[in-house]
PDB file of C-alpha atoms in Angstrom:
ATOM      1  CA  UNK A 173       0.000   0.000   0.000  1.00  0.00           C
ATOM      2  CA  UNK A 174       1.128   3.538  -0.711  1.00  0.00           C
ATOM      3  CA  UNK A 175      -0.204   6.755   0.768  1.00  0.00           C
ATOM      4  CA  UNK A 176       0.123  10.133  -0.913  1.00  0.00           C
ATOM      5  CA  UNK A 177      -1.164  13.653  -0.492  1.00  0.00           C
ATOM      6  CA  UNK A 178      -2.283  15.721  -3.455  1.00  0.00           C
ATOM      7  CA  UNK A 179      -2.972  19.442  -3.444  1.00  0.00           C
ATOM      8  CA  UNK A 180      -5.792  20.688  -5.631  1.00  0.00           C
ATOM      9  CA  UNK A 181      -4.942  23.494  -8.013  1.00  0.00           C
ATOM     10  CA  UNK A 182      -7.501  26.110  -8.930  1.00  0.00           C
ATOM     11  CA  UNK A 183     -10.201  24.551 -11.086  1.00  0.00           C
ATOM     12  CA  UNK A 184     -10.783  25.408 -14.710  1.00  0.00           C
ATOM     13  CA  UNK A 185     -14.169  26.792 -15.711  1.00  0.00           C
ATOM     14  CA  UNK A 186     -16.774  24.387 -14.385  1.00  0.00           C
ATOM     15  CA  UNK A 187     -19.342  22.528 -16.449  1.00  0.00           C
ATOM     16  CA  UNK A 188     -22.973  23.260 -15.709  1.00  0.00           C
ATOM     17  CA  UNK A 189     -24.868  20.505 -17.487  1.00  0.00           C
ATOM     18  CA  UNK A 190     -24.753  17.115 -19.153  1.00  0.00           C
ATOM     19  CA  UNK A 191     -26.183  16.147 -22.492  1.00  0.00           C
ATOM     20  CA  UNK A 192     -29.631  14.621 -22.686  1.00  0.00           C
ATOM     21  CA  UNK A 193     -30.329  12.011 -20.021  1.00  0.00           C
ATOM     22  CA  UNK A 194     -31.153   8.466 -21.031  1.00  0.00           C
ATOM     23  CA  UNK A 195     -33.590   6.030 -19.411  1.00  0.00           C
ATOM     24  CA  UNK A 196     -33.429   2.232 -19.299  1.00  0.00           C
ATOM     25  CA  UNK A 197     -35.325  -0.540 -17.522  1.00  0.00           C
ATOM     26  CA  UNK A 198     -32.897  -2.335 -15.214  1.00  0.00           C
ATOM     27  CA  UNK A 199     -34.034  -4.748 -12.513  1.00  0.00           C
ATOM     28  CA  UNK A 200     -36.745  -3.106 -10.402  1.00  0.00           C
ATOM     29  CA  UNK A 201     -36.152   0.336 -11.870  1.00  0.00           C
ATOM     30  CA  UNK A 202     -36.376   2.551 -14.874  1.00  0.00           C
ATOM     31  CA  UNK A 203     -33.010   4.248 -14.406  1.00  0.00           C
ATOM     32  CA  UNK A 204     -32.150   7.775 -15.485  1.00  0.00           C
ATOM     33  CA  UNK A 205     -28.482   8.066 -16.377  1.00  0.00           C
ATOM     34  CA  UNK A 206     -25.796  10.040 -18.150  1.00  0.00           C
ATOM     35  CA  UNK A 207     -23.923   8.247 -20.938  1.00  0.00           C
ATOM     36  CA  UNK A 208     -20.908  10.314 -21.970  1.00  0.00           C
ATOM     37  CA  UNK A 209     -17.841   9.581 -24.039  1.00  0.00           C
ATOM     38  CA  UNK A 210     -17.334   7.044 -26.830  1.00  0.00           C
ATOM     39  CA  UNK A 211     -19.863   4.201 -26.811  1.00  0.00           C
ATOM     40  CA  UNK A 212     -17.113   1.643 -27.427  1.00  0.00           C
ATOM     41  CA  UNK A 213     -14.762   2.986 -24.750  1.00  0.00           C
ATOM     42  CA  UNK A 214     -13.941   1.149 -21.523  1.00  0.00           C
ATOM     43  CA  UNK A 215     -16.786   1.734 -19.074  1.00  0.00           C
ATOM     44  CA  UNK A 216     -16.637   3.733 -15.880  1.00  0.00           C
ATOM     45  CA  UNK A 217     -19.709   3.850 -13.618  1.00  0.00           C
ATOM     46  CA  UNK A 218     -19.881   6.736 -11.148  1.00  0.00           C
ATOM     47  CA  UNK A 219     -22.251   6.501  -8.185  1.00  0.00           C
ATOM     48  CA  UNK A 220     -23.413   9.575  -6.288  1.00  0.00           C
ATOM     49  CA  UNK A 221     -24.255   9.879  -2.609  1.00  0.00           C
ATOM     50  CA  UNK A 222     -26.931  11.395  -0.375  1.00  0.00           C
ATOM     51  CA  UNK A 223     -28.033  14.165  -0.379  1.00  0.00           C
ATOM     52  CA  UNK A 224     -26.363  14.653  -3.746  1.00  0.00           C
ATOM     53  CA  UNK A 225     -26.979  13.561  -7.316  1.00  0.00           C
ATOM     54  CA  UNK A 226     -25.368  13.003 -10.707  1.00  0.00           C
ATOM     55  CA  UNK A 227     -24.078  16.590 -10.825  1.00  0.00           C
ATOM     56  CA  UNK A 228     -21.377  15.624  -8.364  1.00  0.00           C
ATOM     57  CA  UNK A 229     -19.677  14.326 -11.530  1.00  0.00           C
ATOM     58  CA  UNK A 230     -20.476  17.150 -13.941  1.00  0.00           C
ATOM     59  CA  UNK A 231     -16.791  18.099 -14.157  1.00  0.00           C
ATOM     60  CA  UNK A 232     -15.427  14.549 -13.836  1.00  0.00           C
ATOM     61  CA  UNK A 233     -17.340  13.160 -16.815  1.00  0.00           C
ATOM     62  CA  UNK A 234     -15.725  15.312 -19.543  1.00  0.00           C
ATOM     63  CA  UNK A 235     -12.260  14.637 -18.139  1.00  0.00           C
ATOM     64  CA  UNK A 236     -12.792  10.878 -18.394  1.00  0.00           C
ATOM     65  CA  UNK A 237     -14.586  11.086 -21.740  1.00  0.00           C
ATOM     66  CA  UNK A 238     -11.576  12.953 -23.123  1.00  0.00           C
ATOM     67  CA  UNK A 239      -9.452   9.957 -22.095  1.00  0.00           C
ATOM     68  CA  UNK A 240     -11.668   7.670 -24.180  1.00  0.00           C
ATOM     69  CA  UNK A 241     -13.903   6.309 -21.420  1.00  0.00           C
ATOM     70  CA  UNK A 242     -17.600   5.609 -21.678  1.00  0.00           C
ATOM     71  CA  UNK A 243     -18.894   7.326 -18.536  1.00  0.00           C
ATOM     72  CA  UNK A 244     -22.154   6.103 -16.998  1.00  0.00           C
ATOM     73  CA  UNK A 245     -23.655   8.133 -14.128  1.00  0.00           C
ATOM     74  CA  UNK A 246     -26.985   6.784 -12.843  1.00  0.00           C
ATOM     75  CA  UNK A 247     -29.483   8.412 -10.552  1.00  0.00           C
ATOM     76  CA  UNK A 248     -29.763   6.118  -7.538  1.00  0.00           C
ATOM     77  CA  UNK A 249     -33.200   4.811  -6.600  1.00  0.00           C
ATOM     78  CA  UNK A 250     -35.218   7.646  -5.112  1.00  0.00           C
ATOM     79  CA  UNK A 251     -33.337  10.350  -7.027  1.00  0.00           C
ATOM     80  CA  UNK A 252     -33.878  12.336 -10.189  1.00  0.00           C
ATOM     81  CA  UNK A 253     -35.584  10.562 -13.065  1.00  0.00           C
ATOM     82  CA  UNK A 254     -35.111   7.031 -11.721  1.00  0.00           C
ATOM     83  CA  UNK A 255     -38.451   5.383 -10.970  1.00  0.00           C
ATOM     84  CA  UNK A 256     -39.646   2.018  -9.705  1.00  0.00           C
ATOM     85  CA  UNK A 257     -41.354  -0.060 -12.364  1.00  0.00           C
ATOM     86  CA  UNK A 258     -44.040  -1.169  -9.904  1.00  0.00           C
ATOM     87  CA  UNK A 259     -45.985   0.784  -7.315  1.00  0.00           C
ATOM     88  CA  UNK A 260     -46.020  -2.409  -5.236  1.00  0.00           C
ATOM     89  CA  UNK A 261     -42.236  -2.664  -4.801  1.00  0.00           C
ATOM     90  CA  UNK A 262     -41.042  -1.920  -1.278  1.00  0.00           C
ATOM     91  CA  UNK A 263     -39.041   1.295  -1.214  1.00  0.00           C
ATOM     92  CA  UNK A 264     -35.914  -0.314   0.171  1.00  0.00           C
ATOM     93  CA  UNK A 265     -32.781   1.713   0.867  1.00  0.00           C
ATOM     94  CA  UNK A 266     -30.571  -1.031   2.323  1.00  0.00           C
ATOM     95  CA  UNK A 267     -27.006  -1.261   1.054  1.00  0.00           C
ATOM     96  CA  UNK A 268     -27.284  -4.532  -0.864  1.00  0.00           C
ATOM     97  CA  UNK A 269     -30.388  -3.379  -2.753  1.00  0.00           C
ATOM     98  CA  UNK A 270     -28.499  -0.424  -4.201  1.00  0.00           C
ATOM     99  CA  UNK A 271     -25.634  -2.705  -5.229  1.00  0.00           C
ATOM    100  CA  UNK A 272     -28.038  -5.100  -6.952  1.00  0.00           C
ATOM    101  CA  UNK A 273     -29.389  -2.063  -8.816  1.00  0.00           C
ATOM    102  CA  UNK A 274     -25.856  -1.396 -10.050  1.00  0.00           C
ATOM    103  CA  UNK A 275     -25.415  -4.935 -11.378  1.00  0.00           C
ATOM    104  CA  UNK A 276     -28.855  -4.806 -13.024  1.00  0.00           C
ATOM    105  CA  UNK A 277     -27.863  -1.574 -14.767  1.00  0.00           C
ATOM    106  CA  UNK A 278     -24.625  -3.123 -16.025  1.00  0.00           C
ATOM    107  CA  UNK A 279     -26.598  -6.082 -17.358  1.00  0.00           C
ATOM    108  CA  UNK A 280     -29.181  -3.847 -19.036  1.00  0.00           C
ATOM    109  CA  UNK A 281     -26.424  -1.804 -20.695  1.00  0.00           C
ATOM    110  CA  UNK A 282     -24.531  -4.997 -21.611  1.00  0.00           C
ATOM    111  CA  UNK A 283     -21.453  -3.827 -19.734  1.00  0.00           C
ATOM    112  CA  UNK A 284     -19.428  -6.850 -18.713  1.00  0.00           C
ATOM    113  CA  UNK A 285     -16.755  -5.037 -16.674  1.00  0.00           C
ATOM    114  CA  UNK A 286     -16.262  -1.480 -15.529  1.00  0.00           C
ATOM    115  CA  UNK A 287     -14.277   0.689 -13.189  1.00  0.00           C
ATOM    116  CA  UNK A 288     -16.717   1.491 -10.373  1.00  0.00           C
ATOM    117  CA  UNK A 289     -16.290   4.659  -8.363  1.00  0.00           C
ATOM    118  CA  UNK A 290     -18.203   6.750  -5.866  1.00  0.00           C
ATOM    119  CA  UNK A 291     -18.517   8.690  -2.625  1.00  0.00           C
ATOM    120  CA  UNK A 292     -20.910   8.403   0.317  1.00  0.00           C
ATOM    121  CA  UNK A 293     -23.753   5.985  -0.601  1.00  0.00           C
ATOM    122  CA  UNK A 294     -22.064   5.671  -3.975  1.00  0.00           C
ATOM    123  CA  UNK A 295     -18.748   4.582  -2.460  1.00  0.00           C
ATOM    124  CA  UNK A 296     -20.557   1.948  -0.420  1.00  0.00           C
ATOM    125  CA  UNK A 297     -22.325   0.736  -3.554  1.00  0.00           C
ATOM    126  CA  UNK A 298     -19.061   0.569  -5.499  1.00  0.00           C
ATOM    127  CA  UNK A 299     -17.350  -1.208  -2.577  1.00  0.00           C
ATOM    128  CA  UNK A 300     -20.087  -3.848  -2.486  1.00  0.00           C
ATOM    129  CA  UNK A 301     -20.003  -4.427  -6.228  1.00  0.00           C
ATOM    130  CA  UNK A 302     -16.225  -4.870  -6.042  1.00  0.00           C
ATOM    131  CA  UNK A 303     -16.475  -7.180  -3.015  1.00  0.00           C
ATOM    132  CA  UNK A 304     -19.295  -9.449  -4.201  1.00  0.00           C
ATOM    133  CA  UNK A 305     -18.873  -9.309  -7.986  1.00  0.00           C
ATOM    134  CA  UNK A 306     -15.134  -8.750  -8.559  1.00  0.00           C
ATOM    135  CA  UNK A 307     -15.392 -10.331 -11.997  1.00  0.00           C
ATOM    136  CA  UNK A 308     -17.457  -7.296 -13.073  1.00  0.00           C
ATOM    137  CA  UNK A 309     -14.853  -4.744 -11.931  1.00  0.00           C
ATOM    138  CA  UNK A 310     -11.673  -3.557 -13.582  1.00  0.00           C
ATOM    139  CA  UNK A 311     -10.963  -1.316 -10.627  1.00  0.00           C
ATOM    140  CA  UNK A 312     -12.440   0.643  -7.728  1.00  0.00           C
ATOM    141  CA  UNK A 313     -12.180   4.264  -6.612  1.00  0.00           C
ATOM    142  CA  UNK A 314     -13.763   4.836  -3.210  1.00  0.00           C
ATOM    143  CA  UNK A 315     -13.931   8.089  -1.269  1.00  0.00           C
ATOM    144  CA  UNK A 316     -13.527   7.360   2.461  1.00  0.00           C
ATOM    145  CA  UNK A 317     -12.444   3.831   1.692  1.00  0.00           C
ATOM    146  CA  UNK A 318     -14.231   0.742   2.922  1.00  0.00           C
ATOM    147  CA  UNK A 319     -17.814   1.639   3.810  1.00  0.00           C
ATOM    148  CA  UNK A 320     -19.467  -1.787   3.834  1.00  0.00           C
ATOM    149  CA  UNK A 321     -21.470  -2.085   7.045  1.00  0.00           C
ATOM    150  CA  UNK A 322     -23.932  -4.327   8.823  1.00  0.00           C
ATOM    151  CA  UNK A 323     -26.809  -4.058  11.237  1.00  0.00           C
ATOM    152  CA  UNK A 324     -24.694  -5.718  13.924  1.00  0.00           C
ATOM    153  CA  UNK A 325     -22.012  -3.086  13.508  1.00  0.00           C
ATOM    154  CA  UNK A 326     -24.732  -0.466  13.784  1.00  0.00           C
ATOM    155  CA  UNK A 327     -25.516  -1.640  17.312  1.00  0.00           C
ATOM    156  CA  UNK A 328     -22.082  -0.690  18.635  1.00  0.00           C
ATOM    157  CA  UNK A 329     -22.151   2.633  20.518  1.00  0.00           C
ATOM    158  CA  UNK A 330     -19.661   5.286  19.508  1.00  0.00           C
ATOM    159  CA  UNK A 331     -17.985   7.992  21.595  1.00  0.00           C
ATOM    160  CA  UNK A 332     -20.334  10.970  22.098  1.00  0.00           C
ATOM    161  CA  UNK A 333     -18.564  13.238  19.614  1.00  0.00           C
ATOM    162  CA  UNK A 334     -18.900  10.572  16.927  1.00  0.00           C
ATOM    163  CA  UNK A 335     -22.557   9.960  17.766  1.00  0.00           C
ATOM    164  CA  UNK A 336     -23.201  13.684  17.385  1.00  0.00           C
ATOM    165  CA  UNK A 337     -22.064  13.511  13.762  1.00  0.00           C
ATOM    166  CA  UNK A 338     -24.836  10.984  13.107  1.00  0.00           C
ATOM    167  CA  UNK A 339     -27.606  13.188  14.518  1.00  0.00           C
ATOM    168  CA  UNK A 340     -29.694  12.911  11.349  1.00  0.00           C
ATOM    169  CA  UNK A 341     -29.690   9.107  11.527  1.00  0.00           C
ATOM    170  CA  UNK A 342     -31.361   9.252  14.933  1.00  0.00           C
ATOM    171  CA  UNK A 343     -33.711  12.002  13.710  1.00  0.00           C
ATOM    172  CA  UNK A 344     -34.733   9.831  10.768  1.00  0.00           C
ATOM    173  CA  UNK A 345     -35.541   6.963  13.141  1.00  0.00           C
ATOM    174  CA  UNK A 346     -38.551   8.969  14.364  1.00  0.00           C
ATOM    175  CA  UNK A 347     -41.789   9.799  12.609  1.00  0.00           C
ATOM    176  CA  UNK A 348     -41.058  13.465  13.308  1.00  0.00           C
ATOM    177  CA  UNK A 349     -37.779  13.058  11.415  1.00  0.00           C
ATOM    178  CA  UNK A 350     -39.483  11.481   8.427  1.00  0.00           C
ATOM    179  CA  UNK A 351     -42.068  14.254   8.321  1.00  0.00           C
ATOM    180  CA  UNK A 352     -39.416  16.912   8.850  1.00  0.00           C
ATOM    181  CA  UNK A 353     -37.246  15.632   6.021  1.00  0.00           C
ATOM    182  CA  UNK A 354     -40.255  15.441   3.724  1.00  0.00           C
ATOM    183  CA  UNK A 355     -41.231  19.038   4.539  1.00  0.00           C
ATOM    184  CA  UNK A 356     -37.768  20.579   4.549  1.00  0.00           C
ATOM    185  CA  UNK A 357     -35.779  18.296   2.254  1.00  0.00           C
ATOM    186  CA  UNK A 358     -34.040  21.133   0.368  1.00  0.00           C
ATOM    187  CA  UNK A 359     -33.129  23.048   3.534  1.00  0.00           C
ATOM    188  CA  UNK A 360     -32.012  19.788   5.124  1.00  0.00           C
ATOM    189  CA  UNK A 361     -29.774  18.903   2.192  1.00  0.00           C
ATOM    190  CA  UNK A 362     -28.185  22.351   2.132  1.00  0.00           C
ATOM    191  CA  UNK A 363     -27.358  21.999   5.836  1.00  0.00           C
ATOM    192  CA  UNK A 364     -25.695  18.640   5.181  1.00  0.00           C
ATOM    193  CA  UNK A 365     -23.731  20.080   2.262  1.00  0.00           C
ATOM    194  CA  UNK A 366     -22.427  22.889   4.456  1.00  0.00           C
ATOM    195  CA  UNK A 367     -21.463  20.706   7.412  1.00  0.00           C
ATOM    196  CA  UNK A 368     -19.989  17.915   5.260  1.00  0.00           C
ATOM    197  CA  UNK A 369     -17.943  20.352   3.141  1.00  0.00           C
ATOM    198  CA  UNK A 370     -17.306  23.344   5.414  1.00  0.00           C
ATOM    199  CA  UNK A 371     -14.776  24.965   3.055  1.00  0.00           C
ATOM    200  CA  UNK A 372     -16.692  24.439  -0.197  1.00  0.00           C
ATOM    201  CA  UNK A 373     -18.189  27.748  -1.371  1.00  0.00           C
ATOM    202  CA  UNK A 374     -20.945  26.393  -3.593  1.00  0.00           C
ATOM    203  CA  UNK A 375     -23.497  28.860  -4.931  1.00  0.00           C
ATOM    204  CA  UNK A 376     -27.286  28.592  -4.973  1.00  0.00           C
ATOM    205  CA  UNK A 377     -27.362  27.593  -8.628  1.00  0.00           C
ATOM    206  CA  UNK A 378     -25.048  24.644  -7.958  1.00  0.00           C
ATOM    207  CA  UNK A 379     -27.158  23.481  -5.033  1.00  0.00           C
ATOM    208  CA  UNK A 380     -30.507  24.012  -6.742  1.00  0.00           C
ATOM    209  CA  UNK A 381     -29.399  22.012  -9.781  1.00  0.00           C
ATOM    210  CA  UNK A 382     -28.847  18.956  -7.559  1.00  0.00           C
ATOM    211  CA  UNK A 383     -31.713  19.618  -5.148  1.00  0.00           C
ATOM    212  CA  UNK A 384     -34.207  19.152  -7.979  1.00  0.00           C
ATOM    213  CA  UNK A 385     -33.415  15.421  -7.860  1.00  0.00           C
ATOM    214  CA  UNK A 386     -34.789  15.209  -4.299  1.00  0.00           C
ATOM    215  CA  UNK A 387     -38.289  15.911  -5.608  1.00  0.00           C
ATOM    216  CA  UNK A 388     -38.441  12.290  -6.784  1.00  0.00           C
ATOM    217  CA  UNK A 389     -41.624  10.735  -5.317  1.00  0.00           C
ATOM    218  CA  UNK A 390     -39.640   7.928  -3.657  1.00  0.00           C
ATOM    219  CA  UNK A 391     -36.805  10.074  -2.321  1.00  0.00           C
ATOM    220  CA  UNK A 392     -37.954  10.422   1.270  1.00  0.00           C
ATOM    221  CA  UNK A 393     -38.927   6.761   1.596  1.00  0.00           C
ATOM    222  CA  UNK A 394     -35.542   5.582   0.302  1.00  0.00           C
ATOM    223  CA  UNK A 395     -33.496   7.981   2.444  1.00  0.00           C
ATOM    224  CA  UNK A 396     -35.432   7.195   5.606  1.00  0.00           C
ATOM    225  CA  UNK A 397     -35.277   3.438   5.086  1.00  0.00           C
ATOM    226  CA  UNK A 398     -31.548   3.555   4.343  1.00  0.00           C
ATOM    227  CA  UNK A 399     -30.784   5.058   7.745  1.00  0.00           C
ATOM    228  CA  UNK A 400     -33.445   3.120   9.667  1.00  0.00           C
ATOM    229  CA  UNK A 401     -32.119  -0.141   8.213  1.00  0.00           C
ATOM    230  CA  UNK A 402     -28.681   0.641   9.639  1.00  0.00           C
ATOM    231  CA  UNK A 403     -30.272   0.810  13.088  1.00  0.00           C
ATOM    232  CA  UNK A 404     -32.124  -2.480  12.681  1.00  0.00           C
ATOM    233  CA  UNK A 405     -35.234  -1.847  10.585  1.00  0.00           C
ATOM    234  CA  UNK A 406     -36.325  -4.759   8.430  1.00  0.00           C
ATOM    235  CA  UNK A 407     -35.084  -5.102   4.906  1.00  0.00           C
ATOM    236  CA  UNK A 408     -36.284  -7.694   2.413  1.00  0.00           C
ATOM    237  CA  UNK A 409     -35.578 -11.439   2.712  1.00  0.00           C
ATOM    238  CA  UNK A 410     -34.275 -11.640  -0.854  1.00  0.00           C
ATOM    239  CA  UNK A 411     -31.222  -9.634   0.241  1.00  0.00           C
ATOM    240  CA  UNK A 412     -30.486 -11.634   3.398  1.00  0.00           C
ATOM    241  CA  UNK A 413     -27.811 -13.836   1.839  1.00  0.00           C
ATOM    242  CA  UNK A 414     -25.967 -10.838   0.425  1.00  0.00           C
ATOM    243  CA  UNK A 415     -26.162  -9.019   3.749  1.00  0.00           C
ATOM    244  CA  UNK A 416     -24.781 -12.064   5.564  1.00  0.00           C
ATOM    245  CA  UNK A 417     -21.778 -12.040   3.246  1.00  0.00           C
ATOM    246  CA  UNK A 418     -21.302  -8.302   3.705  1.00  0.00           C
ATOM    247  CA  UNK A 419     -21.548  -8.601   7.486  1.00  0.00           C
ATOM    248  CA  UNK A 420     -18.408 -10.743   7.388  1.00  0.00           C
ATOM    249  CA  UNK A 421     -16.456  -7.779   6.011  1.00  0.00           C
ATOM    250  CA  UNK A 422     -15.279  -9.296   2.726  1.00  0.00           C
ATOM    251  CA  UNK A 423     -11.841  -8.258   1.508  1.00  0.00           C
ATOM    252  CA  UNK A 424     -11.817  -6.422  -1.819  1.00  0.00           C
ATOM    253  CA  UNK A 425      -9.398  -7.953  -4.305  1.00  0.00           C
ATOM    254  CA  UNK A 426      -9.697  -5.645  -7.325  1.00  0.00           C
ATOM    255  CA  UNK A 427      -7.213  -2.790  -7.912  1.00  0.00           C
ATOM    256  CA  UNK A 428      -8.285   0.090  -5.676  1.00  0.00           C
ATOM    257  CA  UNK A 429      -7.493   3.715  -4.953  1.00  0.00           C
ATOM    258  CA  UNK A 430      -9.141   5.291  -1.918  1.00  0.00           C
ATOM    259  CA  UNK A 431      -9.470   9.043  -1.537  1.00  0.00           C
ATOM    260  CA  UNK A 432     -10.147  11.438   1.315  1.00  0.00           C
ATOM    261  CA  UNK A 433     -10.555  15.189   1.383  1.00  0.00           C
ATOM    262  CA  UNK A 434      -8.565  17.066   4.000  1.00  0.00           C
ATOM    263  CA  UNK A 435     -11.717  18.948   5.130  1.00  0.00           C
ATOM    264  CA  UNK A 436     -14.346  16.204   5.129  1.00  0.00           C
ATOM    265  CA  UNK A 437     -16.886  17.244   7.763  1.00  0.00           C
ATOM    266  CA  UNK A 438     -19.031  14.117   7.465  1.00  0.00           C
ATOM    267  CA  UNK A 439     -18.487  10.954   9.541  1.00  0.00           C
ATOM    268  CA  UNK A 440     -15.733   8.894   7.947  1.00  0.00           C
ATOM    269  CA  UNK A 441     -13.125   6.326   8.996  1.00  0.00           C
ATOM    270  CA  UNK A 442      -9.415   7.068   9.118  1.00  0.00           C
ATOM    271  CA  UNK A 443      -7.493   5.568   6.176  1.00  0.00           C
ATOM    272  CA  UNK A 444      -5.436   3.329   8.425  1.00  0.00           C
ATOM    273  CA  UNK A 445      -8.610   1.669   9.675  1.00  0.00           C
ATOM    274  CA  UNK A 446      -9.441   0.069   6.328  1.00  0.00           C
ATOM    275  CA  UNK A 447      -6.133  -0.447   4.505  1.00  0.00           C
ATOM    276  CA  UNK A 448      -6.174  -4.186   5.222  1.00  0.00           C
ATOM    277  CA  UNK A 449      -9.570  -4.535   3.514  1.00  0.00           C
ATOM    278  CA  UNK A 450      -7.897  -4.227   0.098  1.00  0.00           C
ATOM    279  CA  UNK A 451      -5.712  -7.140  -0.943  1.00  0.00           C
ATOM    280  CA  UNK A 452      -5.009  -6.213  -4.555  1.00  0.00           C
ATOM    281  CA  UNK A 453      -3.046  -3.280  -5.908  1.00  0.00           C
ATOM    282  CA  UNK A 454      -3.930  -0.495  -3.476  1.00  0.00           C
ATOM    283  CA  UNK A 455      -3.062   3.083  -2.627  1.00  0.00           C
ATOM    284  CA  UNK A 456      -4.615   5.917  -0.660  1.00  0.00           C
ATOM    285  CA  UNK A 457      -4.581   9.601  -1.559  1.00  0.00           C
ATOM    286  CA  UNK A 458      -5.456  12.519   0.700  1.00  0.00           C
ATOM    287  CA  UNK A 459      -6.581  15.517  -1.336  1.00  0.00           C
ATOM    288  CA  UNK A 460      -5.534  18.833   0.181  1.00  0.00           C
ATOM    289  CA  UNK A 461      -7.015  22.265  -0.441  1.00  0.00           C
ATOM    290  CA  UNK A 462     -10.067  22.352   1.825  1.00  0.00           C
ATOM    291  CA  UNK A 463     -11.750  19.433   0.066  1.00  0.00           C
ATOM    292  CA  UNK A 464     -14.855  18.120   1.800  1.00  0.00           C
ATOM    293  CA  UNK A 465     -17.245  15.202   1.517  1.00  0.00           C
ATOM    294  CA  UNK A 466     -18.409  15.740  -2.061  1.00  0.00           C
ATOM    295  CA  UNK A 467     -14.909  15.105  -3.359  1.00  0.00           C
ATOM    296  CA  UNK A 468     -15.648  14.526  -7.059  1.00  0.00           C
ATOM    297  CA  UNK A 469     -17.418  17.864  -7.378  1.00  0.00           C
ATOM    298  CA  UNK A 470     -14.919  19.736  -5.212  1.00  0.00           C
ATOM    299  CA  UNK A 471     -11.806  18.127  -6.723  1.00  0.00           C
ATOM    300  CA  UNK A 472     -12.819  16.674 -10.103  1.00  0.00           C
ATOM    301  CA  UNK A 473      -9.307  16.498 -11.516  1.00  0.00           C
ATOM    302  CA  UNK A 474      -8.065  14.433  -8.556  1.00  0.00           C
ATOM    303  CA  UNK A 475     -11.058  12.109  -8.789  1.00  0.00           C
ATOM    304  CA  UNK A 476     -10.719  11.612 -12.545  1.00  0.00           C
ATOM    305  CA  UNK A 477      -6.989  10.999 -12.178  1.00  0.00           C
ATOM    306  CA  UNK A 478      -7.664   8.269  -9.607  1.00  0.00           C
ATOM    307  CA  UNK A 479     -10.075   6.542 -11.996  1.00  0.00           C
ATOM    308  CA  UNK A 480      -7.532   6.690 -14.817  1.00  0.00           C
ATOM    309  CA  UNK A 481      -4.671   5.545 -12.601  1.00  0.00           C
ATOM    310  CA  UNK A 482      -6.523   2.611 -11.076  1.00  0.00           C
ATOM    311  CA  UNK A 483      -7.426   1.402 -14.566  1.00  0.00           C
ATOM    312  CA  UNK A 484      -3.878   1.728 -15.903  1.00  0.00           C
ATOM    313  CA  UNK A 485      -1.918   0.569 -12.855  1.00  0.00           C
TER     314      UNK A 485
END
């Protein structure tokens, strides 16, 4: 394992939009996604987090497309233009369900292997895909490293300062929290953005562009269930076997680069805590320059470079 620190230079003029979104039926969902770069290029799938959306990668996508990659950026379930195919499907936010969505999307797009990359929920999704389906991954880029969890791990109390960082998880466990998030979802998300990236000076236009994706009719249900599941709420039996495997903390064997911003204000493990979870080619990079939780949007060049490097190691 190697560990490096990179300093972010001033960013070139930022992108503000993607081309036309595409939609495809994949598993339980009709998925809205960006498809940038040459159609025959090696695939990279970029997964966003909560409360964020595909625009976390608006500056990453053209950098990778210019390197010849086909860049796929899906809206996660409960976000943007992604919709459930059936009104009867349980609005499940547990970690394995989102990873199964990712595999279903790869199958629908006939992508055999891809570099998978993400942050927050998206890093967890990419980690799980790499851990359980390594044959589908050419490499992994994960902000904050190894984020695979379990309900048993969620029962372990943390020191008070660490518990304080998870205040919204406890809020969401209540009916008041569900109603409050539903009523104030944009204000709530802006608060999370500011606390998770305290040195990121995003403007209203940048926030509003992403906040539109939270108006998805399933957004609140998915977000609430994701955090309630971590504290022991029921999932669905069809995912039990996958969750049992994940609860054992599987080692990730595919080539991996983990990233961390030097000003990440969200809960996150220290790099040394997860280094032994990666048994293949592995390195960690700390990105300096006041970079917070939404690393791909705050430091797109560093994120794109990690994707390129992990694929050409």
